[in-house]
């Protein structure tokens, strides 16, 4: 190939403009007005009034940069930039805009706006691309409202059905099915609509790192090679409710003390595991009757186990269940466990990883390979297409916390890699 040809190829395949940090900052700040807890972090649970208002904001923004917007019955939003040959399978990017209670304003949100900015750059630069590009907002990535994560992307991948919508409820008792109806969607058509019928060529999501690996390495961007997956359980302990002063220490059948011992068992097993990426968390616990002078008779709590290898989670779970049995017998309580999801980790597509690394080199942005401990919508999308992810640093590794912070300049650098990699993917035959 002559030098001339190489130059032509490079022109077609790379962008002449850089991501606007100003756009990214403005959009992130403006979205934060849709928040149940202003002044105390960002709280925007999926399908609430704040979430629906935030979707309207993103929809309008997508339209204003010239994208064609559609929505499905899980509430997933798609902002499409048509390519030269719309019959080819599209290239996707995007993330989520719901948050955990009192969380940050970057988790998920950075990836949605990076995607919109990337498509804006591609459109305005006039760079030709064969495939359609779509920036998507996936509904309810956080599991905090309904106990199930990645509602939108799980539906797209065919892992969430009408019967599941009726089975998952928030603590008030409202089911996911009812919440979808209240938000104006038609959950009854779920099993006809999902899994998504459009074959997808590739998906590339930008997200904040939520750990301090990049910060410690003093690098602005990470190229993700694998995404750990969650297993979530609801554990219930049934003991005997009785008087705190009147029941001797040996006679009591304390549901909370059993729950505490099960929690510590989980921590010990995760610490003892050989797997570098395994974690075990109890993040939610409800005591009944929840009174200072009453021994709890019933405790319900959540268990969250992550790893990059399903076998490691299975090995931990085997020991966990046999430990629970021993605690149950010794403490004379009854324990039930319900598995809400047992997801398999995803290895990112080698070609997308390689392409993103090459783009970073061309743009002079130093990067490193990185594994994601948190799950992401890309985990679900791995069922239907080849996926990749781009990470930008989280200050002090903090996330799911109002102190979550990522520099806009780093999000802009990640967006430059995102935009140029999307463009290359969209021009592949
Ligand atoms: C996503 O927010 C996770 O909990 O990994
Ligand atoms: Mn999150
Ligand atoms: Mn997230």
mmCIF file of C-alpha atoms and ligand atoms in Angstrom, residues 95-99 106-109 141-142 205-208 210 374-377 389 399-400 404, ligand 3:
data_model
loop_
_atom_site.group_PDB
_atom_site.id
_atom_site.type_symbol
_atom_site.label_atom_id
_atom_site.label_comp_id
_atom_site.label_asym_id
_atom_site.label_seq_id
_atom_site.Cartn_x
_atom_site.Cartn_y
_atom_site.Cartn_z
ATOM 1 C CA UNK A 95 -24.684 3.059 29.617
ATOM 2 C CA UNK A 96 -27.245 3.935 32.343
ATOM 3 C CA UNK A 97 -28.606 7.024 34.145
ATOM 4 C CA UNK A 98 -30.206 5.446 37.238
ATOM 5 C CA UNK A 99 -28.226 5.590 40.476
ATOM 6 C CA UNK A 106 -20.804 9.889 37.064
ATOM 7 C CA UNK A 107 -21.594 6.165 37.439
ATOM 8 C CA UNK A 108 -23.297 5.271 34.145
ATOM 9 C CA UNK A 109 -24.025 8.905 33.296
ATOM 10 C CA UNK A 141 -28.551 -0.997 35.727
ATOM 11 C CA UNK A 142 -28.468 -0.651 39.510
ATOM 12 C CA UNK A 205 -19.250 1.313 26.657
ATOM 13 C CA UNK A 206 -17.360 4.022 28.537
ATOM 14 C CA UNK A 207 -17.670 3.934 32.340
ATOM 15 C CA UNK A 208 -15.894 5.315 35.395
ATOM 16 C CA UNK A 210 -14.980 2.642 40.489
ATOM 17 C CA UNK A 374 -18.253 -3.995 39.114
ATOM 18 C CA UNK A 375 -20.770 -5.361 36.624
ATOM 19 C CA UNK A 376 -22.044 -3.237 33.748
ATOM 20 C CA UNK A 377 -24.701 -3.326 31.026
ATOM 21 C CA UNK A 389 -15.314 -1.136 27.627
ATOM 22 C CA UNK A 399 -18.048 5.168 43.779
ATOM 23 C CA UNK A 400 -21.632 4.466 44.931
ATOM 24 C CA UNK A 404 -17.621 9.917 43.529
HETATM 25 MN MN1 LIG B 3 -22.622 1.773 36.468
#
